Amino acid sequence: MPRHLFVPDAPLADAYANVPVNIKYDTDGTSISCASQPAIVALMLDQLEAQPGERILELGAGTGYNAALLAHLVGERGHVTTIDVDDDLVEGARAHLDAAGFTNVEALTRDGAVGHVEGAPYDRIIATVGAHGVPQAWLDQLAPGGRLVVPQRLRGSVSRSIAYEQRDGRWTSIGNRMNTFMPLRRGIADDDRRVIPLSKDGTVRLQAPAGQPIDADALTGVLEQPRTEEWTSMTVRAMESPEWMELFVSCSLPSGLIRMLFPQDAKGTLLTEDPYPSSTAAVDKGAVTYLARRLSEQKTPRAASSGSSASSATVPAATNWPRRSPRRSAPGTATTGDAKPPSPSSLSTHLRSRSSPASSLSTPR
């Protein structure tokens, strides 16, 4: 599939790299639409299992690239409807699909949360936008035996791509995989985010669910304050995903783990050398604790616990994860055994906690 036709403004190397390509930004500079990372696209298409001749509804047109892949899978006898909330994105998707020669795709401007009842029923529905819940309209517009795949936010910013089918009168998850998508917006089922600055210049910030109670004033400039640092004993082998640790820690903490955005030049200055790249931060009043990583030695000692209540809660959660969850599995995913001793290429989870002057928490040195 010629991905460069769907991101014509991107350099050719970026168009074919295994990374997302941002195409639209909000007024604060936050990306609100992109061509998704190809590995994630493939993961979700694998979950969807689209078949030749089927009718597909895609929620989130973006560049039109995913709709093109779906159109290829269902073939000339099948049909794909893709919808997005922004006219400019829909017009761009149409142009890209035309340039690639696809005629069995319809791109429409709609609120994704209500689907497109005029084209129902669909054999498969796939959301390429994040949702906190599942709108009833999506379920109603599926044909009997149909499948829904949706990136669903579970707690904090941690999400899983969940595949649903109706079995014995109930909608049941038949598998889930780790991924995170930009949220539904400008519609009836929005999962809005709010940006909370952590540094004085605002370059390091949380992207938190809008409904989550966080005292933004108490966190202003928190990264310029003294910090404590503690390494856990949790290690991850090379090429092993830490996704189950992330899910476990997020479900163990009141705030969950929240996505932290930062520029590259914040590494080793405001932040540690290698901050964890996904959902990373937990907050407690005026304190923030975030995950980071390093190449481990053969044995990684655990430092004595110290710091704010945020770090003292997060460290045991990360440390206890492999002990309390010896068989981490879910429908449709591989089962992993007990954690093994780290190899030199393993990664260890690192937490830093900072407390702002406005906080009642203290961070001892």
CSV table of C-alpha atoms in Angstrom, one decimal, residues 4-365:
chain,number,residue,atom,x,y,z
A,4,HIS,CA,3.2,8.2,0.9
A,5,LEU,CA,0.0,9.0,-1.0
A,6,PHE,CA,-1.8,9.4,2.2
A,7,VAL,CA,0.8,11.7,3.9
A,8,PRO,CA,1.9,13.7,0.9
A,9,ASP,CA,3.5,16.5,3.0
A,10,ALA,CA,5.8,14.1,5.0
A,11,PRO,CA,9.3,13.1,3.9
A,12,LEU,CA,9.4,9.7,2.2
A,13,ALA,CA,11.4,8.2,5.0
A,14,ASP,CA,8.8,9.3,7.5
A,15,ALA,CA,6.0,8.0,5.3
A,16,TYR,CA,7.4,4.5,5.5
A,17,ALA,CA,8.8,4.5,9.0
A,18,ASN,CA,7.1,2.5,11.7
A,19,VAL,CA,6.0,5.7,13.4
A,20,PRO,CA,2.8,7.9,13.4
A,21,VAL,CA,2.8,10.9,11.1
A,22,ASN,CA,0.9,13.9,12.6
A,23,ILE,CA,-1.2,15.8,10.2
A,24,LYS,CA,-3.3,18.2,12.4
A,25,TYR,CA,-2.7,20.0,15.6
A,26,ASP,CA,-4.9,21.8,18.2
A,27,THR,CA,-4.3,25.4,19.1
A,28,ASP,CA,-1.9,24.4,22.0
A,29,GLY,CA,0.2,22.4,19.6
A,30,THR,CA,-1.1,19.0,20.6
A,31,SER,CA,-1.6,16.6,17.7
A,32,ILE,CA,-5.3,15.7,17.1
A,33,SER,CA,-5.0,13.6,14.0
A,34,CYS,CA,-2.3,11.4,12.4
A,35,ALA,CA,-1.5,8.5,10.2
A,36,SER,CA,-1.2,5.8,12.9
A,37,GLN,CA,1.9,3.8,13.5
A,38,PRO,CA,1.9,0.9,10.9
A,39,ALA,CA,2.5,-1.7,13.6
A,40,ILE,CA,-0.6,-0.6,15.5
A,41,VAL,CA,-2.6,-0.5,12.3
A,42,ALA,CA,-1.7,-4.1,11.5
A,43,LEU,CA,-2.4,-5.1,15.1
A,44,MET,CA,-6.0,-3.8,14.9
A,45,LEU,CA,-6.7,-5.1,11.4
A,46,ASP,CA,-5.6,-8.5,12.8
A,47,GLN,CA,-8.1,-8.1,15.6
A,48,LEU,CA,-10.9,-7.1,13.1
A,49,GLU,CA,-10.4,-10.0,10.7
A,50,ALA,CA,-12.2,-8.3,7.8
A,51,GLN,CA,-13.2,-10.8,5.1
A,52,PRO,CA,-13.8,-10.3,1.3
A,53,GLY,CA,-17.3,-9.0,0.5
A,54,GLU,CA,-17.9,-7.5,4.0
A,55,ARG,CA,-19.3,-4.0,4.8
A,56,ILE,CA,-17.0,-2.1,7.2
A,57,LEU,CA,-17.6,1.1,9.2
A,58,GLU,CA,-14.5,3.0,10.3
A,59,LEU,CA,-14.7,5.7,12.9
A,60,GLY,CA,-11.9,8.2,12.4
A,61,ALA,CA,-11.0,8.7,8.8
A,62,GLY,CA,-7.7,10.5,9.4
A,63,THR,CA,-5.6,10.3,6.3
A,64,GLY,CA,-7.7,7.6,4.7
A,65,TYR,CA,-4.8,5.1,4.8
A,66,ASN,CA,-6.5,2.6,7.2
A,67,ALA,CA,-9.7,2.8,5.1
A,68,ALA,CA,-7.6,1.9,2.0
A,69,LEU,CA,-6.2,-1.1,3.8
A,70,LEU,CA,-9.7,-2.2,4.8
A,71,ALA,CA,-10.9,-1.7,1.2
A,72,HIS,CA,-8.1,-3.9,0.0
A,73,LEU,CA,-9.1,-6.6,2.5
A,74,VAL,CA,-12.8,-6.6,1.6
A,75,GLY,CA,-12.2,-6.4,-2.1
A,76,GLU,CA,-14.4,-5.1,-4.9
A,77,ARG,CA,-17.5,-6.9,-3.6
A,78,GLY,CA,-17.0,-5.2,-0.2
A,79,HIS,CA,-17.5,-1.6,1.0
A,80,VAL,CA,-16.0,0.7,3.5
A,81,THR,CA,-17.5,3.7,5.1
A,82,THR,CA,-15.1,6.0,7.0
A,83,ILE,CA,-16.2,9.0,9.0
A,84,ASP,CA,-14.5,11.9,10.8
A,85,VAL,CA,-15.7,15.0,12.6
A,86,ASP,CA,-13.6,17.5,10.6
A,87,ASP,CA,-14.4,18.5,7.0
A,88,ASP,CA,-10.8,19.1,6.1
A,89,LEU,CA,-9.8,15.6,7.3
A,90,VAL,CA,-12.6,14.0,5.3
A,91,GLU,CA,-11.7,16.0,2.2
A,92,GLY,CA,-8.1,15.0,2.5
A,93,ALA,CA,-9.0,11.4,3.0
A,94,ARG,CA,-11.2,11.5,-0.1
A,95,ALA,CA,-8.3,13.0,-2.2
A,96,HIS,CA,-5.8,10.4,-0.9
A,97,LEU,CA,-8.2,7.5,-1.6
A,98,ASP,CA,-8.8,8.9,-5.1
A,99,ALA,CA,-5.1,9.2,-5.8
A,100,ALA,CA,-4.6,5.6,-4.7
A,101,GLY,CA,-7.4,4.4,-7.0
A,102,PHE,CA,-9.9,3.2,-4.4
A,103,THR,CA,-13.6,3.3,-5.5
A,104,ASN,CA,-15.2,1.1,-2.8
A,105,VAL,CA,-14.7,3.6,0.1
A,106,GLU,CA,-17.1,6.4,1.1
A,107,ALA,CA,-15.7,9.2,3.4
A,108,LEU,CA,-18.3,11.3,5.3
A,109,THR,CA,-18.3,14.1,7.9
A,110,ARG,CA,-20.1,12.8,11.0
A,111,ASP,CA,-19.9,12.5,14.7
A,112,GLY,CA,-18.2,9.2,15.1
A,113,ALA,CA,-20.1,8.4,18.3
A,114,VAL,CA,-23.4,8.1,16.4
A,115,GLY,CA,-21.9,5.9,13.6
A,116,HIS,CA,-23.7,6.0,10.3
A,117,VAL,CA,-27.1,4.3,10.5
A,118,GLU,CA,-27.9,4.9,6.9
A,119,GLY,CA,-25.3,2.3,5.8
A,120,ALA,CA,-26.0,-0.2,8.6
A,121,PRO,CA,-25.8,-3.0,9.3
A,122,TYR,CA,-22.1,-3.5,9.1
A,123,ASP,CA,-20.2,-6.8,9.4
A,124,ARG,CA,-17.3,-5.1,11.2
A,125,ILE,CA,-16.9,-1.7,12.9
A,126,ILE,CA,-13.5,-0.4,13.9
A,127,ALA,CA,-12.7,2.8,15.8
A,128,THR,CA,-9.4,4.4,15.2
A,129,VAL,CA,-10.1,7.0,17.9
A,130,GLY,CA,-9.9,6.4,21.6
A,131,ALA,CA,-13.1,6.0,23.7
A,132,HIS,CA,-13.8,5.7,27.4
A,133,GLY,CA,-17.0,3.8,26.8
A,134,VAL,CA,-18.8,2.1,23.9
A,135,PRO,CA,-21.6,4.1,22.4
A,136,GLN,CA,-24.8,2.1,21.9
A,137,ALA,CA,-25.1,3.2,18.3
A,138,TRP,CA,-22.0,1.2,17.4
A,139,LEU,CA,-23.5,-2.0,18.8
A,140,ASP,CA,-26.9,-1.3,17.2
A,141,GLN,CA,-25.3,-0.9,13.8
A,142,LEU,CA,-23.5,-4.2,13.8
A,143,ALA,CA,-25.0,-7.1,11.8
A,144,PRO,CA,-25.6,-10.4,13.7
A,145,GLY,CA,-22.3,-12.1,14.3
A,146,GLY,CA,-20.5,-8.8,13.7
A,147,ARG,CA,-17.4,-7.6,15.5
A,148,LEU,CA,-16.4,-4.3,17.0
A,149,VAL,CA,-12.8,-3.3,17.6
A,150,VAL,CA,-12.2,-0.1,19.7
A,151,PRO,CA,-9.2,1.4,21.6
A,152,GLN,CA,-10.8,1.8,25.0
A,153,ARG,CA,-9.3,3.9,27.8
A,154,LEU,CA,-9.5,1.9,31.1
A,155,ARG,CA,-7.9,4.1,33.8
A,156,GLY,CA,-5.8,7.3,33.6
A,157,SER,CA,-4.5,7.3,30.1
A,158,VAL,CA,-3.9,3.5,29.8
A,159,SER,CA,-5.9,2.0,26.9
A,160,ARG,CA,-6.3,-1.4,25.2
A,161,SER,CA,-7.7,-2.2,21.8
A,162,ILE,CA,-10.6,-4.5,22.6
A,163,ALA,CA,-12.4,-6.8,20.2
A,164,TYR,CA,-16.1,-7.4,21.1
A,165,GLU,CA,-18.6,-9.9,19.8
A,166,GLN,CA,-22.1,-10.7,21.0
A,167,ARG,CA,-22.3,-14.2,22.5
A,168,ASP,CA,-25.3,-15.6,24.3
A,169,GLY,CA,-27.0,-12.2,24.3
A,170,ARG,CA,-24.0,-10.4,25.8
A,171,TRP,CA,-21.2,-8.3,24.3
A,172,THR,CA,-18.0,-10.1,25.2
A,173,SER,CA,-14.4,-9.2,24.8
A,174,ILE,CA,-12.7,-11.9,22.7
A,175,GLY,CA,-9.2,-10.3,22.9
A,176,ASN,CA,-7.3,-7.1,23.7
A,177,ARG,CA,-4.0,-5.6,22.8
A,178,MET,CA,-2.1,-2.6,24.0
A,179,ASN,CA,-2.5,0.7,22.1
A,180,THR,CA,-3.5,4.3,22.6
A,181,PHE,CA,-5.3,6.5,20.1
A,182,MET,CA,-6.3,10.2,20.0
A,183,PRO,CA,-9.7,10.6,21.7
A,184,LEU,CA,-13.2,11.1,20.3
A,185,ARG,CA,-13.9,14.8,20.2
A,186,ARG,CA,-16.5,17.4,19.2
A,187,GLY,CA,-19.3,14.9,19.6
A,188,ILE,CA,-21.8,13.3,22.1
A,189,ALA,CA,-19.3,10.8,23.5
A,190,ASP,CA,-16.2,12.9,23.7
A,191,ASP,CA,-13.3,11.7,25.9
A,192,ASP,CA,-11.7,15.1,26.1
A,193,ARG,CA,-8.2,15.7,27.5
A,194,ARG,CA,-6.8,18.6,29.4
A,195,VAL,CA,-3.2,19.8,29.3
A,196,ILE,CA,-1.6,20.4,32.7
A,197,PRO,CA,1.9,22.1,32.6
A,198,LEU,CA,4.5,20.5,34.9
A,199,SER,CA,7.4,22.8,33.9
A,200,LYS,CA,7.5,26.6,34.2
A,201,ASP,CA,7.8,26.9,30.4
A,202,GLY,CA,5.0,24.4,29.8
A,203,THR,CA,7.0,22.1,27.5
A,204,VAL,CA,6.6,19.2,29.9
A,205,ARG,CA,2.9,18.6,30.5
A,206,LEU,CA,0.3,16.0,31.4
A,207,GLN,CA,-2.4,15.1,28.9
A,208,ALA,CA,-5.0,14.0,31.4
A,209,PRO,CA,-8.7,12.9,30.9
A,210,ALA,CA,-10.7,16.1,31.3
A,211,GLY,CA,-13.0,14.7,34.0
A,212,GLN,CA,-10.1,13.5,36.2
A,213,PRO,CA,-9.8,15.8,39.3
A,214,ILE,CA,-6.2,17.1,39.3
A,215,ASP,CA,-5.1,20.4,41.0
A,216,ALA,CA,-3.2,22.0,38.1
A,217,ASP,CA,-2.2,25.0,40.2
A,218,ALA,CA,-0.5,22.7,42.7
A,219,LEU,CA,1.6,21.1,39.9
A,220,THR,CA,2.8,24.3,38.3
A,221,GLY,CA,6.6,24.3,38.2
A,222,VAL,CA,6.7,21.0,40.0
A,223,LEU,CA,9.7,19.7,37.9
A,224,GLU,CA,11.9,22.6,39.1
A,225,GLN,CA,11.5,21.4,42.8
A,226,PRO,CA,13.8,19.0,44.7
A,227,ARG,CA,13.1,15.3,43.8
A,228,THR,CA,13.6,11.9,45.2
A,229,GLU,CA,14.6,8.9,43.1
A,230,GLU,CA,14.0,5.2,43.5
A,231,TRP,CA,14.6,2.2,41.4
A,232,THR,CA,12.2,-0.7,41.6
A,233,SER,CA,13.2,-4.4,41.1
A,234,MET,CA,10.9,-4.8,38.1
A,235,THR,CA,12.9,-5.7,34.9
A,236,VAL,CA,11.9,-6.3,31.3
A,237,ARG,CA,13.8,-8.4,28.8
A,238,ALA,CA,14.7,-7.0,25.4
A,239,MET,CA,11.7,-7.1,23.1
A,240,GLU,CA,9.4,-8.0,26.0
A,241,SER,CA,6.5,-5.6,26.3
A,242,PRO,CA,6.0,-3.9,29.7
A,243,GLU,CA,2.3,-3.4,28.9
A,244,TRP,CA,0.9,-5.7,31.7
A,245,MET,CA,3.0,-3.8,34.3
A,246,GLU,CA,1.6,-0.5,32.9
A,247,LEU,CA,-2.0,-1.8,33.2
A,248,PHE,CA,-1.4,-3.3,36.6
A,249,VAL,CA,0.2,-0.1,38.0
A,250,SER,CA,-2.5,2.1,36.5
A,251,CYS,CA,-5.3,0.0,38.0
A,252,SER,CA,-3.5,0.0,41.4
A,253,LEU,CA,-3.2,3.8,41.8
A,254,PRO,CA,-6.0,6.3,42.4
A,255,SER,CA,-4.9,8.6,39.6
A,256,GLY,CA,-3.9,5.8,37.2
A,257,LEU,CA,-1.0,6.4,34.9
A,258,ILE,CA,-1.3,9.6,32.9
A,259,ARG,CA,0.4,10.4,29.6
A,260,MET,CA,3.3,12.9,30.0
A,261,LEU,CA,4.3,14.9,26.9
A,262,PHE,CA,7.8,16.3,26.7
A,263,PRO,CA,10.3,17.5,24.1
A,264,GLN,CA,13.6,15.6,23.5
A,265,ASP,CA,15.7,18.3,25.1
A,266,ALA,CA,13.9,17.7,28.5
A,267,LYS,CA,15.7,14.4,28.8
A,268,GLY,CA,18.6,14.6,31.2
A,269,THR,CA,17.5,18.2,32.2
A,270,LEU,CA,14.1,18.5,33.6
A,271,LEU,CA,13.6,14.8,33.3
A,272,THR,CA,15.7,11.7,33.7
A,273,GLU,CA,17.8,10.4,30.8
A,274,ASP,CA,15.2,8.0,29.5
A,275,PRO,CA,11.6,8.7,30.6
A,276,TYR,CA,9.1,5.9,29.9
A,277,PRO,CA,7.5,6.7,26.5
A,278,SER,CA,3.9,5.9,27.1
A,279,SER,CA,1.5,6.4,30.0
A,280,THR,CA,4.0,7.4,32.6
A,281,ALA,CA,2.9,9.7,35.5
A,282,ALA,CA,0.9,9.4,38.7
A,283,VAL,CA,-0.2,12.4,40.6
A,284,ASP,CA,-1.2,13.0,44.2
A,285,LYS,CA,-2.1,16.6,45.1
A,286,GLY,CA,1.1,18.6,44.4
A,287,ALA,CA,3.4,15.6,43.7
A,288,VAL,CA,4.0,13.8,40.4
A,289,THR,CA,5.8,10.5,40.1
A,290,TYR,CA,6.8,9.3,36.6
A,291,LEU,CA,8.3,6.1,35.2
A,292,ALA,CA,11.7,5.9,33.5
A,293,ARG,CA,14.0,3.1,32.5
A,294,ARG,CA,17.7,2.2,32.1
A,295,LEU,CA,19.7,-0.7,30.9
A,296,SER,CA,20.0,-3.1,33.9
A,297,GLU,CA,23.1,-4.8,35.3
A,298,GLN,CA,22.9,-8.5,36.0
A,299,LYS,CA,21.3,-7.7,39.4
A,300,THR,CA,19.5,-4.4,40.0
A,301,PRO,CA,19.3,-3.6,43.8
A,302,ARG,CA,16.3,-1.9,45.1
A,303,ALA,CA,16.9,1.4,47.0
A,304,ALA,CA,15.3,2.2,50.3
A,305,SER,CA,11.8,3.7,49.9
A,306,SER,CA,11.6,7.4,50.4
A,307,GLY,CA,9.8,10.4,48.9
A,308,SER,CA,6.2,11.6,48.6
A,309,SER,CA,3.1,9.4,49.1
A,310,ALA,CA,2.8,9.4,45.3
A,311,SER,CA,6.2,7.6,44.9
A,312,SER,CA,5.7,5.4,47.9
A,313,ALA,CA,2.5,4.1,46.3
A,314,THR,CA,3.8,3.7,42.8
A,315,VAL,CA,7.1,1.9,43.7
A,316,PRO,CA,5.4,-1.0,45.4
A,317,ALA,CA,2.8,-1.3,42.6
A,318,ALA,CA,5.5,-1.6,40.0
A,319,THR,CA,7.7,-3.8,42.2
A,320,ASN,CA,4.9,-6.1,43.2
A,321,TRP,CA,3.5,-6.5,39.7
A,322,PRO,CA,5.3,-9.7,38.7
A,323,ARG,CA,4.9,-11.3,42.2
A,324,ARG,CA,1.2,-10.6,42.5
A,325,SER,CA,0.4,-11.5,38.8
A,326,PRO,CA,2.5,-14.6,38.1
A,327,ARG,CA,0.3,-15.5,35.1
A,328,ARG,CA,-0.4,-12.4,33.2
A,329,SER,CA,-2.8,-13.2,30.4
A,330,ALA,CA,-5.9,-12.0,28.6
A,331,PRO,CA,-8.2,-13.4,25.8
A,332,GLY,CA,-6.4,-13.2,22.5
A,333,THR,CA,-2.9,-12.5,24.0
A,334,ALA,CA,0.1,-14.7,24.8
A,335,THR,CA,0.5,-15.9,28.3
A,336,THR,CA,3.8,-14.9,30.0
A,337,GLY,CA,5.3,-16.8,32.9
A,338,ASP,CA,7.0,-15.4,36.1
A,339,ALA,CA,9.6,-12.7,35.6
A,340,LYS,CA,13.1,-14.1,35.0
A,341,PRO,CA,16.4,-12.6,36.2
A,342,PRO,CA,17.3,-9.6,34.1
A,343,SER,CA,19.8,-9.8,31.2
A,344,PRO,CA,22.1,-6.9,30.3
A,345,SER,CA,19.6,-5.7,27.8
A,346,SER,CA,16.8,-5.7,30.3
A,347,LEU,CA,15.0,-2.4,31.3
A,348,SER,CA,14.2,-1.4,34.9
A,349,THR,CA,11.4,0.9,36.0
A,350,HIS,CA,12.6,4.2,37.5
A,351,LEU,CA,10.4,6.7,39.4
A,352,ARG,CA,11.0,10.3,40.2
A,353,SER,CA,8.8,12.2,42.5
A,354,ARG,CA,8.7,16.0,42.9
A,355,SER,CA,6.6,18.1,45.3
A,356,SER,CA,5.6,21.7,44.6
A,357,PRO,CA,5.6,24.4,47.3
A,358,ALA,CA,1.8,24.4,47.1
A,359,SER,CA,1.7,20.8,48.1
A,360,SER,CA,1.2,19.5,51.6
A,361,LEU,CA,3.5,16.6,50.7
A,362,SER,CA,7.2,16.8,51.4
A,363,THR,CA,10.0,15.1,49.4
A,364,PRO,CA,12.9,14.3,51.8
A,365,ARG,CA,16.4,14.4,50.3
